Amino acid sequence: MTAVMGEGVLSPGAPVVGADDLGLTRGDGCFDATRVHTHDDGVSDVDNLEAHLARLNRSIVGLGAQPDDLDAWHELVDEAVASWASPGEATLKIMWTRGLESVSSDPVRMLTITPMTEVALAQRHGIKVTTLTRGMPSDAFADAPWLLGGVKSLSYAVNKAALREAKARGVDDVLFTSTDGYCLEGPTSALLVLRDGVLYTTPRGATGVLDSITADIIFDRARNNGWQCEDKLMTPKWVSKADSAWLVSSVRGAAPILELDGKQLGLVNQVHKKIVRWAGF
């Protein structure tokens, strides 16, 4: 399903953007994504929509544009979700592009809803991960706003290339590392680590790591249950000695890392169940 601001839900095969749309030709745009759960009666729930729309707006501002009208986004999402009746889980992707390259135009605002992939569902039971360098130090984004740290950009060619490399290596996913040796994030996920009773995730800001809604929710609920949670720059070696580790995201949920660079990692099942529950899955 596709819907466009100002047009509503489109019929299958209807035109969506111009051939010289800057999101298409330059990746000049941003997006966000979350899970839709549709019950047998056709009623759908959207996970943490307010948080995802707020993050979309932060990305838009990070691209040098004015904040968007979130009420209009709510109306478009509501219309699309009301028209979606496939029971089970699906992915809602909301997208903003700067518009046409050849002439002055308004930004394009659109969304898609697609069924959850079998791969994503299967990976909730565990993934094998390889580390790949992102080619930058861990503080590369500190004084470089033009690098768009924390912006969920439509320019995903590097992330897709990394996932193809993971597949070529016979594993499921990637954990990006900095040139000074620290773990950052996955192409579509945040790192969460349990070690000695403490939950850790990668610091944001200077690292350029995206603000993870799922990691934040897990941390909030963990702290409310008496857990210690910290931001920490972690090396792959340090992570490999953890009690458990996950790549967490709003669509896939909490995928436990069972293998990192060929080394088996443990999984504390009782904690894993808490993490999944705290993530809302």
CSV table of C-alpha atoms in Angstrom, one decimal:
chain,number,residue,atom,x,y,z
A,1,MET,CA,0.0,0.0,0.0
A,2,THR,CA,1.2,3.5,-0.8
A,3,ALA,CA,-0.2,6.9,0.3
A,4,VAL,CA,0.9,10.4,-0.6
A,5,MET,CA,0.2,13.6,1.3
A,6,GLY,CA,-2.5,15.6,-0.5
A,7,GLU,CA,-3.6,12.5,-2.5
A,8,GLY,CA,-4.4,9.9,0.1
A,9,VAL,CA,-4.2,6.1,-0.5
A,10,LEU,CA,-3.2,5.4,-4.1
A,11,SER,CA,-4.5,2.6,-6.3
A,12,PRO,CA,-1.9,-0.1,-7.1
A,13,GLY,CA,0.4,1.1,-9.9
A,14,ALA,CA,-0.4,4.8,-9.6
A,15,PRO,CA,2.5,7.3,-10.1
A,16,VAL,CA,4.1,8.3,-6.8
A,17,VAL,CA,7.1,10.6,-7.5
A,18,GLY,CA,8.6,12.3,-10.5
A,19,ALA,CA,11.6,10.8,-12.2
A,20,ASP,CA,13.8,13.7,-11.0
A,21,ASP,CA,12.6,13.6,-7.4
A,22,LEU,CA,15.7,14.4,-5.3
A,23,GLY,CA,14.9,11.6,-2.9
A,24,LEU,CA,15.1,9.2,-5.9
A,25,THR,CA,18.0,10.8,-7.8
A,26,ARG,CA,20.2,12.0,-4.8
A,27,GLY,CA,18.9,10.3,-1.7
A,28,ASP,CA,18.1,13.8,-0.5
A,29,GLY,CA,15.4,13.0,2.0
A,30,CYS,CA,14.7,11.0,5.1
A,31,PHE,CA,12.4,8.4,6.5
A,32,ASP,CA,11.3,6.5,9.5
A,33,ALA,CA,9.7,3.1,10.1
A,34,THR,CA,7.8,1.2,12.7
A,35,ARG,CA,5.6,-1.9,13.1
A,36,VAL,CA,1.9,-2.2,12.3
A,37,HIS,CA,0.1,-5.1,14.0
A,38,THR,CA,-3.3,-5.9,12.5
A,39,HIS,CA,-5.7,-8.1,14.6
A,40,ASP,CA,-8.1,-10.7,13.2
A,41,ASP,CA,-10.9,-8.2,13.3
A,42,GLY,CA,-9.0,-5.9,10.9
A,43,VAL,CA,-8.2,-3.3,13.6
A,44,SER,CA,-4.5,-2.2,13.5
A,45,ASP,CA,-2.1,-0.8,16.0
A,46,VAL,CA,0.9,1.3,15.1
A,47,ASP,CA,3.9,1.1,17.5
A,48,ASN,CA,5.1,4.3,19.0
A,49,LEU,CA,3.9,6.5,16.2
A,50,GLU,CA,4.4,9.8,18.1
A,51,ALA,CA,8.1,9.0,18.7
A,52,HIS,CA,8.7,8.0,15.1
A,53,LEU,CA,7.0,11.1,13.7
A,54,ALA,CA,9.0,13.3,16.1
A,55,ARG,CA,12.2,11.5,14.9
A,56,LEU,CA,11.2,12.1,11.3
A,57,ASN,CA,10.8,15.8,12.1
A,58,ARG,CA,14.3,15.9,13.7
A,59,SER,CA,15.7,14.3,10.5
A,60,ILE,CA,13.9,16.9,8.3
A,61,VAL,CA,15.3,19.7,10.4
A,62,GLY,CA,18.7,18.0,10.2
A,63,LEU,CA,18.4,18.2,6.4
A,64,GLY,CA,18.0,22.0,6.7
A,65,ALA,CA,14.3,22.1,6.1
A,66,GLN,CA,11.5,23.5,8.3
A,67,PRO,CA,9.7,21.2,10.7
A,68,ASP,CA,6.8,19.3,9.1
A,69,ASP,CA,3.1,19.3,10.0
A,70,LEU,CA,2.8,16.3,12.2
A,71,ASP,CA,-1.0,16.6,12.3
A,72,ALA,CA,-1.1,16.1,8.5
A,73,TRP,CA,1.2,13.1,8.9
A,74,HIS,CA,-1.2,11.6,11.5
A,75,GLU,CA,-4.1,12.0,9.1
A,76,LEU,CA,-2.3,10.3,6.3
A,77,VAL,CA,-1.1,7.4,8.6
A,78,ASP,CA,-4.7,7.0,10.0
A,79,GLU,CA,-6.1,6.9,6.5
A,80,ALA,CA,-3.6,4.3,5.3
A,81,VAL,CA,-3.8,2.1,8.4
A,82,ALA,CA,-7.7,2.2,8.2
A,83,SER,CA,-7.4,0.8,4.7
A,84,TRP,CA,-4.9,-1.9,5.7
A,85,ALA,CA,-6.7,-5.1,6.7
A,86,SER,CA,-4.1,-7.9,6.4
A,87,PRO,CA,-3.9,-9.7,9.7
A,88,GLY,CA,-0.4,-10.0,11.2
A,89,GLU,CA,2.6,-7.8,11.3
A,90,ALA,CA,3.6,-5.2,8.7
A,91,THR,CA,6.1,-2.4,8.3
A,92,LEU,CA,5.0,1.3,8.0
A,93,LYS,CA,7.6,3.5,6.3
A,94,ILE,CA,7.1,7.2,6.3
A,95,MET,CA,9.2,9.2,3.8
A,96,TRP,CA,10.0,12.8,3.1
A,97,THR,CA,11.9,14.0,0.0
A,98,ARG,CA,13.0,17.5,-0.9
A,99,GLY,CA,11.0,17.4,-4.2
A,100,LEU,CA,11.9,17.8,-7.8
A,101,GLU,CA,15.5,18.6,-8.9
A,102,SER,CA,14.6,20.4,-12.2
A,103,VAL,CA,12.1,22.9,-10.9
A,104,SER,CA,11.1,24.4,-7.6
A,105,SER,CA,8.6,22.2,-5.8
A,106,ASP,CA,7.2,21.3,-2.5
A,107,PRO,CA,8.6,18.3,-0.6
A,108,VAL,CA,7.0,15.0,-1.3
A,109,ARG,CA,5.5,13.2,1.7
A,110,MET,CA,4.5,9.6,1.3
A,111,LEU,CA,4.2,6.3,3.1
A,112,THR,CA,4.1,2.6,2.4
A,113,ILE,CA,2.7,-0.4,4.4
A,114,THR,CA,4.2,-3.8,3.5
A,115,PRO,CA,3.8,-7.2,5.1
A,116,MET,CA,6.6,-8.2,7.5
A,117,THR,CA,9.2,-10.4,5.8
A,118,GLU,CA,9.7,-14.0,6.9
A,119,VAL,CA,13.4,-13.2,7.3
A,120,ALA,CA,12.7,-10.5,9.9
A,121,LEU,CA,10.4,-12.8,11.8
A,122,ALA,CA,13.0,-15.6,11.8
A,123,GLN,CA,15.8,-13.3,12.9
A,124,ARG,CA,14.0,-12.6,16.2
A,125,HIS,CA,15.2,-16.0,17.3
A,126,GLY,CA,18.9,-15.1,16.7
A,127,ILE,CA,21.4,-13.8,14.2
A,128,LYS,CA,25.0,-14.2,13.1
A,129,VAL,CA,26.8,-10.8,12.8
A,130,THR,CA,30.0,-9.6,11.2
A,131,THR,CA,31.7,-6.3,12.0
A,132,LEU,CA,32.5,-4.0,9.2
A,133,THR,CA,34.2,-0.6,9.3
A,134,ARG,CA,32.2,2.5,8.6
A,135,GLY,CA,35.5,4.2,7.7
A,136,MET,CA,35.3,7.0,10.3
A,137,PRO,CA,36.5,7.5,13.9
A,138,SER,CA,34.0,7.4,16.7
A,139,ASP,CA,33.9,11.2,17.1
A,140,ALA,CA,33.7,12.0,13.3
A,141,PHE,CA,30.3,13.7,13.7
A,142,ALA,CA,31.2,16.0,16.6
A,143,ASP,CA,31.8,19.1,14.6
A,144,ALA,CA,30.5,18.1,11.2
A,145,PRO,CA,26.7,18.6,10.9
A,146,TRP,CA,27.0,18.2,7.1
A,147,LEU,CA,27.7,14.5,7.8
A,148,LEU,CA,24.0,14.3,9.0
A,149,GLY,CA,24.7,12.4,12.2
A,150,GLY,CA,21.5,11.1,13.7
A,151,VAL,CA,19.5,11.7,10.5
A,152,LYS,CA,17.6,8.7,9.1
A,153,SER,CA,18.5,9.6,5.5
A,154,LEU,CA,17.0,8.0,2.4
A,155,SER,CA,20.6,7.5,1.2
A,156,TYR,CA,21.0,3.9,2.2
A,157,ALA,CA,23.4,2.6,-0.5
A,158,VAL,CA,26.2,1.9,2.0
A,159,ASN,CA,23.8,0.1,4.4
A,160,LYS,CA,22.5,-2.1,1.6
A,161,ALA,CA,26.1,-2.8,0.5
A,162,ALA,CA,27.0,-3.8,4.0
A,163,LEU,CA,24.1,-6.2,4.2
A,164,ARG,CA,25.1,-7.7,0.9
A,165,GLU,CA,28.6,-8.2,2.3
A,166,ALA,CA,27.1,-9.9,5.3
A,167,LYS,CA,25.2,-12.3,3.1
A,168,ALA,CA,28.4,-13.0,1.1
A,169,ARG,CA,30.1,-13.9,4.4
A,170,GLY,CA,27.3,-16.3,5.3
A,171,VAL,CA,25.9,-14.2,8.2
A,172,ASP,CA,22.7,-12.3,8.8
A,173,ASP,CA,23.6,-8.8,9.8
A,174,VAL,CA,26.4,-6.2,10.3
A,175,LEU,CA,27.7,-4.3,13.3
A,176,PHE,CA,29.5,-1.2,12.0
A,177,THR,CA,32.7,-0.2,13.7
A,178,SER,CA,34.8,3.0,13.9
A,179,THR,CA,38.3,3.3,12.6
A,180,ASP,CA,39.5,3.7,16.2
A,181,GLY,CA,38.0,0.3,17.0
A,182,TYR,CA,34.6,0.8,18.6
A,183,CYS,CA,31.2,-0.7,17.9
A,184,LEU,CA,28.6,1.7,16.5
A,185,GLU,CA,25.3,0.4,15.2
A,186,GLY,CA,23.8,-2.0,12.6
A,187,PRO,CA,22.5,-0.8,9.2
A,188,THR,CA,19.0,-0.8,10.6
A,189,SER,CA,19.4,-1.4,14.3
A,190,ALA,CA,21.0,-0.3,17.5
A,191,LEU,CA,23.4,-2.3,19.7
A,192,LEU,CA,22.3,-3.4,23.1
A,193,VAL,CA,24.7,-5.4,25.4
A,194,LEU,CA,24.3,-7.1,28.8
A,195,ARG,CA,27.5,-7.5,30.8
A,196,ASP,CA,27.8,-8.0,34.5
A,197,GLY,CA,24.2,-7.1,35.2
A,198,VAL,CA,24.4,-3.7,33.3
A,199,LEU,CA,22.7,-2.9,30.0
A,200,TYR,CA,24.8,-0.8,27.6
A,201,THR,CA,24.2,0.9,24.2
A,202,THR,CA,26.4,3.1,22.0
A,203,PRO,CA,26.5,6.8,22.8
A,204,ARG,CA,24.8,9.1,20.2
A,205,GLY,CA,26.0,12.6,19.2
A,206,ALA,CA,29.7,12.5,18.1
A,207,THR,CA,29.4,8.9,16.9
A,208,GLY,CA,26.6,9.8,14.4
A,209,VAL,CA,24.6,6.8,15.7
A,210,LEU,CA,20.8,7.2,15.2
A,211,ASP,CA,18.6,7.9,18.2
A,212,SER,CA,17.1,4.4,18.7
A,213,ILE,CA,13.5,4.6,19.8
A,214,THR,CA,13.6,0.9,20.7
A,215,ALA,CA,16.8,1.1,22.8
A,216,ASP,CA,15.4,4.2,24.6
A,217,ILE,CA,12.1,2.3,25.4
A,218,ILE,CA,14.0,-0.7,26.6
A,219,PHE,CA,16.3,1.5,28.8
A,220,ASP,CA,13.3,3.4,30.3
A,221,ARG,CA,11.5,0.2,31.2
A,222,ALA,CA,14.6,-1.5,32.5
A,223,ARG,CA,15.4,1.4,34.7
A,224,ASN,CA,11.9,1.4,36.0
A,225,ASN,CA,12.5,-2.2,37.0
A,226,GLY,CA,15.7,-1.4,38.9
A,227,TRP,CA,18.3,-2.1,36.2
A,228,GLN,CA,21.4,-0.1,35.6
A,229,CYS,CA,21.7,1.2,32.0
A,230,GLU,CA,24.6,3.1,30.5
A,231,ASP,CA,26.0,4.5,27.2
A,232,LYS,CA,29.4,3.2,26.5
A,233,LEU,CA,31.9,2.9,23.6
A,234,MET,CA,32.5,-0.8,23.3
A,235,THR,CA,35.0,-2.8,21.3
A,236,PRO,CA,34.0,-5.9,19.4
A,237,LYS,CA,36.3,-7.9,21.8
A,238,TRP,CA,34.5,-6.4,24.8
A,239,VAL,CA,31.1,-7.2,23.3
A,240,SER,CA,32.2,-10.8,22.5
A,241,LYS,CA,32.7,-11.4,26.2
A,242,ALA,CA,29.2,-10.1,27.2
A,243,ASP,CA,26.5,-12.2,28.8
A,244,SER,CA,24.1,-11.3,25.9
A,245,ALA,CA,23.9,-8.9,23.1
A,246,TRP,CA,21.2,-7.8,20.7
A,247,LEU,CA,20.6,-5.7,17.6
A,248,VAL,CA,17.3,-3.9,18.3
A,249,SER,CA,14.9,-2.1,16.0
A,250,SER,CA,11.3,-0.9,15.8
A,251,VAL,CA,10.4,-3.5,13.1
A,252,ARG,CA,12.4,-6.6,13.9
A,253,GLY,CA,12.4,-6.1,17.6
A,254,ALA,CA,15.2,-7.5,19.7
A,255,ALA,CA,17.3,-10.0,17.6
A,256,PRO,CA,19.9,-11.8,19.9
A,257,ILE,CA,23.4,-11.9,18.5
A,258,LEU,CA,24.4,-15.6,18.7
A,259,GLU,CA,27.6,-15.2,16.8
A,260,LEU,CA,29.9,-12.2,16.3
A,261,ASP,CA,32.8,-12.5,13.8
A,262,GLY,CA,32.7,-16.3,14.1
A,263,LYS,CA,32.7,-16.3,18.0
A,264,GLN,CA,29.7,-17.7,19.8
A,265,LEU,CA,27.9,-15.4,22.2
A,266,GLY,CA,25.8,-16.4,25.1
A,267,LEU,CA,22.1,-15.7,25.7
A,268,VAL,CA,20.6,-15.3,29.1
A,269,ASN,CA,17.1,-16.5,28.3
A,270,GLN,CA,15.4,-14.8,31.3
A,271,VAL,CA,16.9,-11.5,30.4
A,272,HIS,CA,16.1,-12.0,26.7
A,273,LYS,CA,12.4,-12.5,27.5
A,274,LYS,CA,12.5,-9.2,29.5
A,275,ILE,CA,14.2,-7.3,26.6
A,276,VAL,CA,11.6,-8.6,24.1
A,277,ARG,CA,8.8,-7.6,26.5
A,278,TRP,CA,10.3,-4.2,27.2
A,279,ALA,CA,10.7,-3.6,23.5
A,280,GLY,CA,6.9,-4.2,23.1
A,281,PHE,CA,7.1,-7.5,21.2
